[in-house]
Coordinates of C-alpha atoms in Angstrom, one line a residue:
Chain A
M1 CA 0.0 0.0 0.0
T2 CA 1.9 3.0 -1.2
D3 CA -0.6 4.9 -3.3
A4 CA -3.6 4.6 -1.0
G5 CA -2.5 6.5 2.0
Y6 CA -5.1 9.3 1.5
I7 CA -8.7 8.3 1.3
P8 CA -11.1 10.9 0.0
E9 CA -14.3 11.5 1.8
S10 CA -17.0 9.4 0.2
D11 CA -19.3 11.1 -2.3
Q12 CA -22.3 12.1 -0.4
P13 CA -24.2 8.8 -0.2
S14 CA -27.4 9.3 -2.0
D15 CA -30.7 9.5 0.0
T16 CA -31.9 6.4 -1.9
I17 CA -32.8 3.7 0.7
I18 CA -31.4 0.4 -0.6
A19 CA -32.4 -1.8 2.4
E20 CA -34.4 -1.4 5.5
L21 CA -35.1 -3.1 8.7
R22 CA -38.6 -2.3 10.1
S23 CA -39.3 -3.3 13.7
V24 CA -37.3 -6.5 13.1
S25 CA -37.0 -9.0 15.9
K26 CA -35.4 -12.4 15.8
H27 CA -35.9 -15.0 18.5
F28 CA -33.9 -18.3 18.8
G29 CA -36.1 -20.2 21.3
D30 CA -36.1 -18.0 24.4
V31 CA -33.1 -16.0 23.2
V32 CA -33.8 -12.7 21.7
A33 CA -31.1 -12.2 19.2
A34 CA -32.5 -9.0 17.7
D35 CA -35.1 -6.8 19.3
N36 CA -37.1 -4.3 17.3
L37 CA -34.4 -3.1 14.9
N38 CA -35.2 -0.1 12.8
L39 CA -32.6 0.9 10.3
S40 CA -32.4 2.4 6.8
I41 CA -29.4 1.7 4.7
R42 CA -28.6 4.3 2.1
K43 CA -27.4 3.4 -1.4
G44 CA -23.6 3.6 -1.7
E45 CA -22.8 4.0 2.0
F46 CA -20.4 2.1 4.2
L47 CA -22.4 1.1 7.3
S48 CA -21.0 -0.8 10.3
F49 CA -22.7 -2.7 13.0
L50 CA -20.5 -2.4 16.0
G51 CA -20.9 -4.3 19.3
P52 CA -19.5 -7.0 21.4
S53 CA -20.1 -10.7 20.6
G54 CA -23.7 -11.8 21.1
C55 CA -25.1 -8.2 20.6
G56 CA -27.1 -9.3 17.6
K57 CA -25.0 -7.7 14.9
T58 CA -24.4 -11.0 13.0
T59 CA -28.1 -11.9 13.3
A60 CA -28.9 -8.6 11.7
L61 CA -26.5 -9.3 8.8
R62 CA -27.8 -12.8 8.4
M63 CA -31.3 -11.6 8.1
L64 CA -30.1 -9.2 5.3
A65 CA -28.4 -12.1 3.6
G66 CA -31.4 -14.3 3.9
F67 CA -29.9 -17.0 6.1
E68 CA -32.4 -16.1 8.9
A69 CA -36.1 -14.9 8.6
P70 CA -37.1 -12.4 11.2
T71 CA -39.6 -13.6 13.8
S72 CA -41.5 -10.3 13.5
G73 CA -41.0 -7.1 11.5
D74 CA -39.9 -6.7 7.9
V75 CA -36.7 -6.7 6.0
L76 CA -36.9 -4.7 2.8
L77 CA -34.5 -4.7 -0.2
D78 CA -35.1 -2.1 -2.8
S79 CA -38.5 -1.3 -1.2
E80 CA -39.7 -4.9 -1.4
V81 CA -40.4 -7.0 1.6
V82 CA -38.0 -10.0 1.4
N83 CA -38.6 -11.6 4.8
N84 CA -38.9 -15.1 3.3
L85 CA -36.9 -14.8 0.1
E86 CA -34.2 -17.4 0.2
A87 CA -30.5 -16.4 0.2
H88 CA -29.9 -17.6 -3.4
R89 CA -32.7 -15.3 -4.7
R90 CA -31.3 -12.1 -3.1
P91 CA -29.0 -9.8 -5.0
V92 CA -26.8 -9.6 -2.0
N93 CA -23.4 -11.2 -1.4
M94 CA -21.5 -11.9 1.7
V95 CA -17.8 -12.1 2.7
F96 CA -17.7 -14.8 5.4
Q97 CA -15.7 -14.5 8.6
H98 CA -13.5 -17.4 7.6
Y99 CA -13.9 -16.7 4.0
A100 CA -15.8 -20.0 3.2
L101 CA -13.9 -20.5 0.0
F102 CA -14.5 -23.7 -1.8
P103 CA -11.4 -25.9 -1.3
H104 CA -12.1 -28.1 -4.4
L105 CA -12.1 -25.2 -6.8
T106 CA -9.3 -22.9 -8.1
V107 CA -9.2 -19.2 -7.3
E108 CA -10.7 -18.5 -10.7
Q109 CA -13.5 -21.0 -10.3
N110 CA -14.3 -19.7 -6.8
I111 CA -14.7 -16.2 -8.1
G112 CA -16.7 -17.2 -11.1
Y113 CA -19.1 -19.4 -8.9
G114 CA -21.8 -16.7 -8.5
L115 CA -21.6 -15.9 -12.3
R116 CA -22.0 -19.5 -13.3
Q117 CA -25.2 -19.8 -11.3
Q118 CA -27.0 -17.1 -13.3
R119 CA -29.9 -18.0 -15.5
P120 CA -30.0 -17.5 -18.4
R121 CA -26.4 -18.6 -18.5
L122 CA -23.7 -16.2 -19.1
A123 CA -21.2 -17.0 -21.9
K124 CA -17.9 -18.5 -20.8
P125 CA -15.8 -15.7 -22.2
V126 CA -18.0 -13.0 -20.4
I127 CA -17.4 -14.8 -17.1
A128 CA -13.7 -15.2 -17.7
E129 CA -13.4 -11.5 -18.5
K130 CA -15.3 -10.5 -15.4
V131 CA -13.2 -12.8 -13.3
R132 CA -10.0 -11.4 -14.8
K133 CA -11.1 -7.8 -14.1
T134 CA -12.0 -8.5 -10.5
L135 CA -8.8 -10.3 -9.9
E136 CA -7.0 -7.2 -11.1
L137 CA -9.1 -5.1 -8.9
V138 CA -8.0 -7.0 -5.8
R139 CA -4.5 -7.2 -7.1
L140 CA -4.4 -11.0 -7.6
D141 CA -3.8 -11.2 -11.3
G142 CA -1.7 -14.3 -12.0
F143 CA -3.3 -16.4 -9.3
E144 CA -6.2 -17.7 -11.5
K145 CA -5.2 -21.3 -11.3
R146 CA -4.0 -21.4 -7.7
R147 CA -5.6 -23.6 -5.2
I148 CA -7.2 -22.0 -2.1
W149 CA -4.8 -23.8 0.3
E150 CA -1.8 -22.4 -1.6
M151 CA -2.8 -18.8 -0.7
S152 CA -1.9 -16.9 2.5
G153 CA -4.6 -15.5 4.8
G154 CA -4.6 -12.1 3.2
Q155 CA -4.8 -13.5 -0.3
Q156 CA -7.7 -15.7 0.7
Q157 CA -9.4 -12.7 2.1
R158 CA -9.1 -10.9 -1.2
V159 CA -10.4 -13.9 -3.1
A160 CA -13.4 -14.0 -0.8
L161 CA -13.9 -10.3 -1.5
A162 CA -13.6 -10.8 -5.2
R163 CA -16.0 -13.7 -5.2
A164 CA -18.6 -11.3 -3.7
I165 CA -18.0 -8.1 -5.7
V166 CA -17.7 -9.8 -9.1
N167 CA -21.5 -10.2 -8.9
E168 CA -22.0 -6.5 -8.4
P169 CA -24.4 -7.0 -5.5
K170 CA -26.8 -4.3 -4.2
L171 CA -25.5 -5.0 -0.8
L172 CA -22.1 -6.4 0.2
L173 CA -22.2 -7.9 3.6
L174 CA -19.0 -8.4 5.5
D175 CA -18.9 -10.6 8.6
E176 CA -15.8 -9.7 10.6
P177 CA -13.8 -10.0 7.5
L178 CA -10.5 -8.8 9.0
A179 CA -10.7 -10.6 12.3
A180 CA -8.4 -13.4 11.2
L181 CA -5.6 -11.2 9.8
D182 CA -2.7 -9.9 11.7
R183 CA -2.5 -6.2 12.6
K184 CA -0.4 -4.9 9.8
L185 CA -2.4 -6.8 7.1
R186 CA -5.6 -5.5 8.8
K187 CA -4.6 -2.0 8.4
E188 CA -3.9 -2.5 4.7
M189 CA -7.1 -4.3 4.0
Q190 CA -9.1 -1.5 5.9
I191 CA -7.7 1.0 3.4
E192 CA -8.2 -1.4 0.5
L193 CA -11.8 -2.1 1.4
Q194 CA -12.6 1.5 1.7
N195 CA -11.0 2.3 -1.6
L196 CA -12.9 -0.5 -3.2
Q197 CA -16.2 0.7 -1.7
R198 CA -15.6 4.2 -2.9
S199 CA -14.6 3.2 -6.5
L200 CA -17.3 0.5 -7.0
G201 CA -20.1 2.5 -5.3
I202 CA -21.4 -0.7 -3.8
T203 CA -23.2 -0.4 -0.4
F204 CA -21.1 -2.1 2.2
V205 CA -22.5 -3.5 5.5
L206 CA -19.8 -4.5 7.9
V207 CA -20.1 -6.3 11.1
T208 CA -17.3 -5.9 13.6
H209 CA -16.4 -5.8 17.3
D210 CA -13.4 -3.7 16.5
Q211 CA -14.1 0.0 17.2
E212 CA -11.0 1.1 15.3
E213 CA -12.1 -0.8 12.2
A214 CA -15.6 0.7 12.4
L215 CA -14.4 4.2 13.1
S216 CA -11.8 4.3 10.3
M217 CA -13.9 2.7 7.5
S218 CA -17.5 3.6 8.0
D219 CA -19.7 6.4 6.9
R220 CA -22.2 5.5 9.6
I221 CA -22.0 3.2 12.6
C222 CA -24.8 1.4 14.2
I223 CA -23.9 0.6 17.8
M224 CA -25.6 -2.5 19.1
R225 CA -26.1 -4.1 22.6
D226 CA -28.2 -6.9 23.7
G227 CA -30.0 -7.2 20.4
R228 CA -30.9 -3.5 20.2
I229 CA -29.6 -0.6 18.3
V230 CA -28.2 2.0 20.9
Q231 CA -27.1 4.7 18.5
I232 CA -26.7 5.3 14.8
G233 CA -24.5 8.0 13.6
S234 CA -21.3 9.1 11.7
P235 CA -18.1 8.1 13.5
R236 CA -17.5 11.7 14.6
D237 CA -21.1 12.1 16.0
L238 CA -20.7 9.0 18.0
Y239 CA -17.4 10.1 19.3
D240 CA -18.4 13.7 20.1
Q241 CA -22.1 13.1 21.0
P242 CA -22.4 9.7 22.5
K243 CA -25.9 8.9 23.6
N244 CA -24.9 7.2 26.8
R245 CA -22.0 5.8 28.8
Y246 CA -22.0 2.5 26.8
V247 CA -21.5 4.3 23.5
A248 CA -18.8 6.6 24.9
G249 CA -17.0 3.6 26.2
F250 CA -17.3 1.6 23.1
V251 CA -16.3 4.3 20.7
G252 CA -12.9 5.5 21.8
T253 CA -11.8 5.6 25.5
S254 CA -13.1 7.9 28.0
N255 CA -13.0 8.7 31.8
F256 CA -16.2 8.4 33.6
F257 CA -17.1 10.1 36.9
D258 CA -20.4 8.9 38.4
G259 CA -22.7 11.5 40.1
K260 CA -26.1 12.9 40.4
V261 CA -27.5 16.0 38.5
S262 CA -27.6 18.9 41.0
G263 CA -28.4 21.8 38.8
T264 CA -29.4 22.4 35.2
G265 CA -28.5 25.7 33.6
R266 CA -29.0 27.0 30.1
D267 CA -26.2 25.1 28.6
H268 CA -24.5 23.8 31.7
V269 CA -25.4 20.9 34.0
S270 CA -23.8 20.5 37.4
V271 CA -23.2 17.1 38.7
T272 CA -22.4 16.4 42.2
L273 CA -20.0 13.4 42.7
A274 CA -20.1 10.9 45.5
G275 CA -17.2 12.8 47.2
G276 CA -19.2 16.0 47.2
L277 CA -17.1 17.5 44.3
I278 CA -19.1 19.4 41.7
L279 CA -18.4 19.0 38.0
E280 CA -19.8 21.2 35.2
G281 CA -20.5 19.8 31.8
V282 CA -22.8 19.7 28.7
A283 CA -25.7 17.4 28.6
V284 CA -26.2 15.1 25.7
G285 CA -29.9 14.4 25.3
D286 CA -32.5 15.0 28.1
I287 CA -31.1 15.1 31.5
A288 CA -33.4 15.7 34.5
N289 CA -32.5 17.2 37.9
G290 CA -31.6 14.4 40.4
Q291 CA -30.8 11.8 37.7
D292 CA -28.0 9.4 38.1
V293 CA -25.5 10.3 35.4
C294 CA -21.9 10.1 34.6
V295 CA -19.5 12.8 33.4
S296 CA -17.4 11.6 30.6
V297 CA -14.1 13.3 29.7
R298 CA -12.0 12.0 26.8
P299 CA -8.2 11.5 27.8
E300 CA -7.0 13.7 25.0
Q301 CA -9.2 16.7 26.2
I302 CA -7.5 16.9 29.6
R303 CA -4.5 19.2 30.0
L304 CA -1.7 18.6 32.5
N305 CA 0.1 21.5 33.8
R306 CA 3.1 21.9 36.0
S307 CA 2.9 25.5 36.9
P308 CA 1.3 25.9 40.3
D309 CA 0.5 29.5 39.9
K310 CA -2.7 28.7 37.9
K311 CA -5.5 27.9 40.3
E312 CA -7.9 26.2 38.0
G313 CA -7.8 22.4 37.8
F314 CA -7.5 19.5 39.9
P315 CA -4.3 18.7 41.7
V316 CA -3.2 15.2 40.7
T317 CA -0.2 12.9 41.2
V318 CA 1.1 10.9 38.3
S319 CA 0.9 7.2 39.1
N320 CA 1.9 5.7 35.7
R321 CA 3.3 6.9 32.4
I322 CA 3.3 5.1 29.0
F323 CA 5.3 6.6 26.2
L324 CA 3.4 6.0 22.9
G325 CA 5.7 8.0 20.5
E326 CA 3.6 11.0 19.4
H327 CA 1.6 10.9 22.6
T328 CA 2.2 10.0 26.1
E329 CA -0.5 8.3 28.2
Y330 CA -0.6 9.3 31.9
L331 CA -2.6 7.5 34.7
V332 CA -3.1 10.2 37.3
K333 CA -4.8 10.2 40.7
H334 CA -7.0 12.8 42.2
E335 CA -8.0 12.4 45.8
S336 CA -11.7 12.7 45.2
L337 CA -12.0 11.8 41.4
G338 CA -9.8 8.7 41.7
E339 CA -7.5 7.6 38.9
F340 CA -8.2 8.7 35.3
L341 CA -6.3 8.7 32.0
V342 CA -4.8 11.6 30.3
L343 CA -3.4 11.6 26.8
T344 CA -1.0 14.5 26.1
P345 CA 0.6 15.3 22.7
R346 CA 4.4 15.2 22.4
Q347 CA 4.5 19.0 22.3
T348 CA 3.3 19.3 26.0
E349 CA 6.3 17.3 27.2
L350 CA 8.7 19.3 25.0
N351 CA 7.4 22.5 26.5
D352 CA 6.9 21.5 30.1
G353 CA 9.5 18.7 30.4
P354 CA 8.5 15.1 30.9
F355 CA 6.2 14.4 33.8
N356 CA 7.5 11.6 36.0
T357 CA 5.7 9.2 38.3
G358 CA 5.0 10.8 41.6
D359 CA 5.0 14.4 40.2
T360 CA 2.2 16.6 41.3
L361 CA 0.4 18.4 38.5
L362 CA -2.8 20.3 37.7
A363 CA -5.3 18.6 35.5
S364 CA -8.0 20.7 33.7
W365 CA -10.4 20.6 30.8
D366 CA -12.9 23.0 29.1
P367 CA -16.5 22.7 30.5
G368 CA -17.6 21.8 26.9
A369 CA -15.3 18.7 27.0
A370 CA -17.2 17.2 29.9
L371 CA -20.3 15.4 28.6
I372 CA -23.1 14.5 31.0
L373 CA -24.4 11.1 29.9
D374 CA -27.1 8.6 30.9
R375 CA -25.4 5.9 32.9
A376 CA -27.0 3.1 31.0
Chain B
M1 CA 6.7 -51.4 21.7
R2 CA 6.2 -53.7 24.7
L3 CA 7.0 -57.3 24.4
Y4 CA 3.5 -58.5 25.1
A5 CA 2.2 -56.2 22.3
I6 CA 4.6 -58.1 19.9
F7 CA 3.1 -61.4 21.1
V8 CA -0.4 -60.2 20.5
Y9 CA 0.4 -59.1 16.9
M10 CA 2.3 -62.4 16.3
F11 CA -0.7 -64.3 17.6
L12 CA -3.0 -62.4 15.2
Y13 CA -0.8 -62.4 12.1
I14 CA 1.2 -65.6 12.1
P15 CA -1.8 -67.8 11.1
I16 CA -2.5 -65.4 8.2
G17 CA 1.2 -65.5 7.2
V18 CA 1.1 -69.3 7.3
I19 CA -1.9 -69.5 5.1
A20 CA -0.2 -67.1 2.6
L21 CA 3.0 -69.2 2.9
F22 CA 1.3 -72.5 2.3
S23 CA -0.5 -71.2 -0.8
F24 CA 2.8 -71.5 -2.5
N25 CA 3.2 -75.0 -1.3
A26 CA 4.5 -77.4 -4.1
G27 CA 3.0 -80.5 -2.3
R28 CA -0.5 -81.8 -2.1
H29 CA -1.1 -81.2 1.6
A30 CA -1.9 -78.0 3.4
S31 CA 0.0 -79.2 6.5
Q32 CA 3.4 -80.0 5.0
L33 CA 5.5 -77.6 3.0
Q34 CA 7.3 -79.4 0.2
G35 CA 9.0 -76.7 -1.9
L36 CA 7.6 -73.5 -3.3
S37 CA 5.4 -73.2 -6.4
T38 CA 2.5 -71.1 -7.8
K39 CA 0.7 -74.1 -9.2
W40 CA -2.2 -74.0 -6.8
Y41 CA -3.0 -70.5 -7.9
G42 CA -3.4 -72.0 -11.4
I43 CA -5.5 -74.8 -10.2
A44 CA -7.7 -72.4 -8.2
L45 CA -8.2 -70.1 -11.1
S46 CA -9.0 -72.8 -13.6
N47 CA -11.5 -74.4 -11.2
P48 CA -15.0 -73.7 -12.7
F49 CA -16.6 -73.8 -9.3
V50 CA -14.2 -71.3 -7.8
M51 CA -14.7 -69.0 -10.9
D52 CA -18.5 -69.2 -10.5
A53 CA -18.4 -68.5 -6.8
L54 CA -16.0 -65.6 -7.5
E55 CA -18.3 -64.2 -10.1
T56 CA -21.2 -64.4 -7.7
S57 CA -19.3 -62.8 -5.0
L58 CA -18.0 -60.0 -7.2
V59 CA -21.4 -59.2 -8.6
V60 CA -23.1 -59.2 -5.1
A61 CA -20.3 -57.1 -3.7
F62 CA -20.6 -54.6 -6.5
I63 CA -24.3 -54.2 -6.5
S64 CA -24.5 -54.2 -2.7
A65 CA -21.7 -51.6 -2.3
T66 CA -23.3 -49.5 -5.0
C67 CA -26.7 -49.5 -3.4
A68 CA -25.3 -49.0 0.0
S69 CA -23.2 -46.0 -1.0
L70 CA -26.2 -44.5 -2.9
F71 CA -28.7 -44.9 -0.1
G72 CA -26.2 -44.4 2.7
T73 CA -25.1 -41.1 1.3
M74 CA -28.8 -40.1 0.8
A75 CA -29.5 -41.0 4.4
A76 CA -26.4 -39.3 5.7
V77 CA -27.3 -36.0 3.9
A78 CA -30.8 -36.1 5.1
L79 CA -29.7 -36.9 8.7
Q80 CA -27.5 -33.8 8.6
G81 CA -30.5 -31.6 8.3
I82 CA -32.3 -33.2 11.3
K83 CA -31.9 -32.1 14.9
G84 CA -32.9 -33.1 18.3
P85 CA -34.3 -36.5 19.6
V86 CA -35.1 -37.9 16.2
R87 CA -31.5 -37.5 15.1
T88 CA -30.2 -39.0 18.4
A89 CA -32.5 -42.0 17.8
F90 CA -31.3 -42.5 14.2
D91 CA -27.7 -42.1 15.2
A92 CA -28.0 -44.7 17.9
L93 CA -29.8 -47.2 15.6
I94 CA -27.0 -46.7 13.0
Y95 CA -24.3 -47.4 15.5
I96 CA -26.2 -50.5 16.9
S97 CA -26.6 -52.0 13.5
V98 CA -22.8 -51.7 13.0
M99 CA -22.2 -53.3 16.3
I100 CA -24.6 -56.2 16.0
P101 CA -22.8 -59.5 15.3
G102 CA -23.2 -60.6 11.7
I103 CA -24.8 -63.9 12.8
V104 CA -27.7 -61.9 14.4
I105 CA -28.2 -60.0 11.2
G106 CA -28.1 -63.2 9.2
I107 CA -30.6 -65.0 11.3
A108 CA -32.9 -62.0 11.6
T109 CA -32.8 -61.4 7.8
L110 CA -33.5 -65.0 7.2
I111 CA -36.5 -65.2 9.6
G112 CA -37.8 -61.9 8.4
L113 CA -37.6 -62.7 4.7
V114 CA -38.9 -66.3 5.1
T115 CA -41.9 -65.0 7.0
I116 CA -42.6 -62.4 4.4
F117 CA -42.2 -64.9 1.5
D118 CA -44.6 -67.3 3.3
Q119 CA -47.2 -64.7 3.4
L120 CA -46.6 -63.3 -0.1
N121 CA -46.2 -66.5 -2.1
P122 CA -49.8 -67.7 -1.7
L123 CA -51.0 -64.2 -2.4
I124 CA -49.1 -64.1 -5.7
V125 CA -50.4 -67.5 -6.7
A126 CA -53.9 -66.3 -6.0
I127 CA -53.7 -63.1 -8.0
W128 CA -51.6 -64.5 -10.9
P129 CA -53.5 -65.1 -14.1
N130 CA -54.3 -68.6 -15.0
G131 CA -52.1 -70.5 -17.4
I132 CA -48.9 -68.8 -16.4
E133 CA -46.5 -70.3 -13.9
P134 CA -46.5 -67.9 -10.9
P135 CA -43.2 -66.8 -9.7
Q136 CA -42.0 -68.1 -6.3
L137 CA -40.2 -65.7 -4.0
H138 CA -37.3 -67.5 -2.4
M139 CA -33.9 -66.9 -0.8
G140 CA -31.2 -66.3 -3.3
F141 CA -29.4 -63.5 -5.2
A142 CA -31.8 -60.7 -4.4
S143 CA -32.1 -61.5 -0.7
L144 CA -28.3 -61.7 -0.5
I145 CA -27.9 -58.3 -2.0
A146 CA -30.7 -56.9 0.1
A147 CA -29.2 -58.2 3.3
H148 CA -25.7 -56.9 2.4
T149 CA -27.0 -53.5 1.3
L150 CA -28.8 -53.2 4.6
F151 CA -25.8 -53.7 6.9
L152 CA -23.4 -51.9 4.6
M153 CA -25.6 -48.9 4.5
A154 CA -24.9 -48.2 8.2
L155 CA -21.2 -48.2 7.4
V156 CA -21.5 -45.8 4.6
I157 CA -23.7 -43.5 6.7
I158 CA -21.1 -43.4 9.4
I159 CA -18.3 -42.6 7.1
V160 CA -20.1 -40.0 5.1
R161 CA -21.6 -38.4 8.1
A162 CA -18.2 -38.0 9.7
R163 CA -17.1 -36.1 6.5
L164 CA -20.3 -34.0 6.3
S165 CA -20.0 -32.9 10.0
G166 CA -16.4 -32.0 9.4
M167 CA -17.4 -29.7 6.5
D168 CA -17.7 -26.0 7.3
R169 CA -21.3 -25.1 7.3
S170 CA -20.6 -21.7 5.8
L171 CA -19.5 -23.4 2.6
T172 CA -23.1 -24.3 1.7
E173 CA -24.2 -20.9 2.9
A174 CA -21.6 -19.3 0.7
S175 CA -22.9 -21.4 -2.2
S176 CA -26.5 -20.3 -1.7
D177 CA -25.4 -16.7 -1.1
L178 CA -23.8 -17.0 -4.6
Y179 CA -27.3 -17.7 -6.1
S180 CA -26.9 -21.5 -6.1
T181 CA -30.2 -23.4 -5.6
P182 CA -30.2 -26.1 -2.8
F183 CA -29.8 -28.8 -5.5
G184 CA -27.0 -26.8 -7.2
T185 CA -25.2 -26.4 -3.9
F186 CA -25.5 -30.1 -3.3
R187 CA -24.1 -30.9 -6.7
Q188 CA -21.4 -28.3 -6.9
V189 CA -20.2 -28.0 -3.3
T190 CA -21.4 -30.8 -1.0
L191 CA -21.0 -33.8 -3.3
P192 CA -17.5 -33.0 -4.6
L193 CA -16.4 -32.5 -1.0
I194 CA -17.8 -35.6 0.4
F195 CA -17.0 -37.7 -2.7
P196 CA -13.8 -39.2 -1.3
A197 CA -15.8 -40.4 1.7
I198 CA -18.5 -41.9 -0.5
L199 CA -15.8 -43.7 -2.5
A200 CA -14.1 -44.9 0.6
G201 CA -17.5 -46.1 1.9
F202 CA -18.0 -47.9 -1.4
L203 CA -14.6 -49.7 -1.2
L204 CA -15.1 -50.7 2.4
S205 CA -18.6 -52.0 1.6
F206 CA -17.3 -53.9 -1.4
T207 CA -14.6 -55.6 0.9
F208 CA -17.1 -56.4 3.6
S209 CA -19.6 -57.8 1.2
F210 CA -16.9 -59.8 -0.6
D211 CA -15.5 -61.2 2.5
D212 CA -18.7 -61.9 4.2
F213 CA -19.5 -65.4 5.2
I214 CA -22.0 -65.3 8.1
V215 CA -24.8 -63.2 6.6
A216 CA -24.4 -64.9 3.1
F217 CA -24.6 -68.3 4.7
F218 CA -28.0 -67.6 6.1
V219 CA -29.7 -65.7 3.2
A220 CA -27.9 -66.9 0.0
G221 CA -30.3 -69.8 -0.6
S222 CA -28.8 -71.8 -3.4
E223 CA -26.3 -69.2 -4.4
T224 CA -22.7 -69.9 -3.6
T225 CA -20.3 -67.0 -2.9
L226 CA -16.6 -67.5 -2.6
P227 CA -16.5 -67.6 1.2
I228 CA -19.4 -70.2 1.2
Y229 CA -17.4 -72.2 -1.4
V230 CA -14.3 -72.1 0.7
F231 CA -16.3 -73.2 3.8
S232 CA -17.9 -76.1 2.0
S233 CA -14.6 -77.3 0.5
I234 CA -12.8 -77.2 3.8
R235 CA -15.2 -79.9 5.0
R236 CA -13.8 -82.1 2.2
G237 CA -10.2 -81.4 3.4
V238 CA -7.9 -78.4 3.0
T239 CA -5.7 -78.4 0.0
P240 CA -3.3 -75.5 -0.8
E241 CA -5.8 -74.5 -3.4
I242 CA -7.9 -73.1 -0.5
N243 CA -4.8 -71.2 0.8
A244 CA -4.4 -69.7 -2.7
I245 CA -8.0 -68.5 -2.8
G246 CA -7.7 -67.1 0.7
T247 CA -4.5 -65.3 -0.1
M248 CA -6.0 -63.7 -3.2
V249 CA -9.1 -62.6 -1.4
M250 CA -7.0 -61.1 1.3
A251 CA -4.8 -59.3 -1.2
V252 CA -7.8 -57.7 -2.9
S253 CA -9.3 -56.7 0.4
L254 CA -6.1 -55.2 1.7
I255 CA -5.7 -53.1 -1.5
M256 CA -9.2 -51.8 -1.2
L257 CA -8.9 -51.0 2.6
V258 CA -5.7 -49.2 2.0
T259 CA -7.2 -47.2 -0.9
A260 CA -10.2 -46.3 1.3
Q261 CA -7.9 -45.1 4.1
I262 CA -5.8 -43.0 1.7
L263 CA -9.0 -41.5 0.3
L264 CA -10.3 -40.6 3.8
R265 CA -7.0 -39.1 4.9
R266 CA -6.5 -37.0 1.8
G267 CA -10.1 -35.7 2.1
E268 CA -9.6 -34.7 5.7
R269 CA -6.4 -32.7 4.9
R270 CA -8.0 -31.0 2.0
N271 CA -11.1 -29.9 3.9
K272 CA -9.1 -28.0 6.3

């Protein structure tokens, strides 16, 4: 990956809705895998389902693919209800978690598989040409006759991708496609996937438990928990305006201070912590007086300061320090707030000298950086 | 290897070795080695009774193994789609039918078929048009093939099932995701992947049917298979001809068993 360092913002995804979940629920016996999901997928966008395992994200994907029928509600593709349309009749393709490449077929035969099923039949040269072009697209030209087991994990991943996109599906579903790759390869594939999505204009729906993956590739992320959708939004919206503590904790890292709302102003909310300390912050969503909330402050929005002449801020002692190159991560302790994380850019250290374990410093943040969140 | 293990293997294989050795006996007696020669192989292969019995055995083994592979594969594929108590029950029954001694299957098949024939034969006579000799159902070729197919089917089911359950379920899902109908998926994905197992099942079935004496003894009626021929000639005294037949049967069986093993191993490796 040399030429793909910069990824252009995707063209504004059109407002056309290509797929939709309407009050979709799925029960497996007593287990509710998906609970009243409502979601519109726009044509050409890159949407991710993000959540821990067992949150229902894979079930949602499998209902779009046609492997599961919803217990109630409707799944729509191109404005048509497809609840009971079998997978082989849906213009949707999937990249499986462990690729599910056919071991008895060559790379070329694997990729041409979907084309060979089409009726009326496609002419052999047409199939061969499409396969060749797609192989070029995923940079595997020359591998036509290889067997699957002769390919590395990253190559298999690209064959799986090629096998799906060669059919020009309306939706490309990706079930944790990068989970089996090592870190470096995963980074490369993230960029490659995003480039492919932009250049082909195919709608991608990704399922992942890796927040970094979701944040870096998606136009929109759908955060799930216990079979429900918690919040849908662009990566930046989710990061800056998380709906509750769960989202804030899942998208990026944050420090949480639990307390009770003690006063609501025009744009400020005061929260009294258990130790009696009062923090000011901005409320996201509706917050009522007396409600149990938490105050969320992102580590990178906290400033550390050595100069004791400034009065504002919380006196803290450094209890741990991890040098990360361009950033340094400090674990600091305040007698009432407890321990929390601070991420400072390299420049702070250059100006102020390195902070060592045991140093006493002042920690401060803008009131706008503190978000008052529902504790759910 | 421990010493006693060596004794166990010697105990098992020395008699077989002796049989093979004495098949090359130049003398007339099976108990006394008088120089080496292959003449008894010539005698065995030119004996019309042996060749008849061999032909019967081969035909029965081929048809039984074919039917068993076909029905066994169908059953295995169908069982794969069943869950819960029904499947447990079927699984148990299949394993039991492999465990049951041949003699029980032989007697049970004999009694079962004879009872059915006794009921059906008068019925056939009654409904057959006058003037034409009504056919008589009796033990013979068909009953032999039926009995063999029955107990070999269980074997094929087990072998094919093992392969099917080792197959990644997402392969069939991927196939249907790529627009293939259920039958198309079976033909293009499932069948090629389980084919080595089916072939191995066929070879094992062929061997078992070819070697089988006990079940055949009960249900063959007037038909003589090679094991039955060997059994009846032993009663007239053992000549090296019997040893030669035995050695040839063993060689064929061994080749088939080894081939089956290779097929299963290779399939396993490839499926990964």
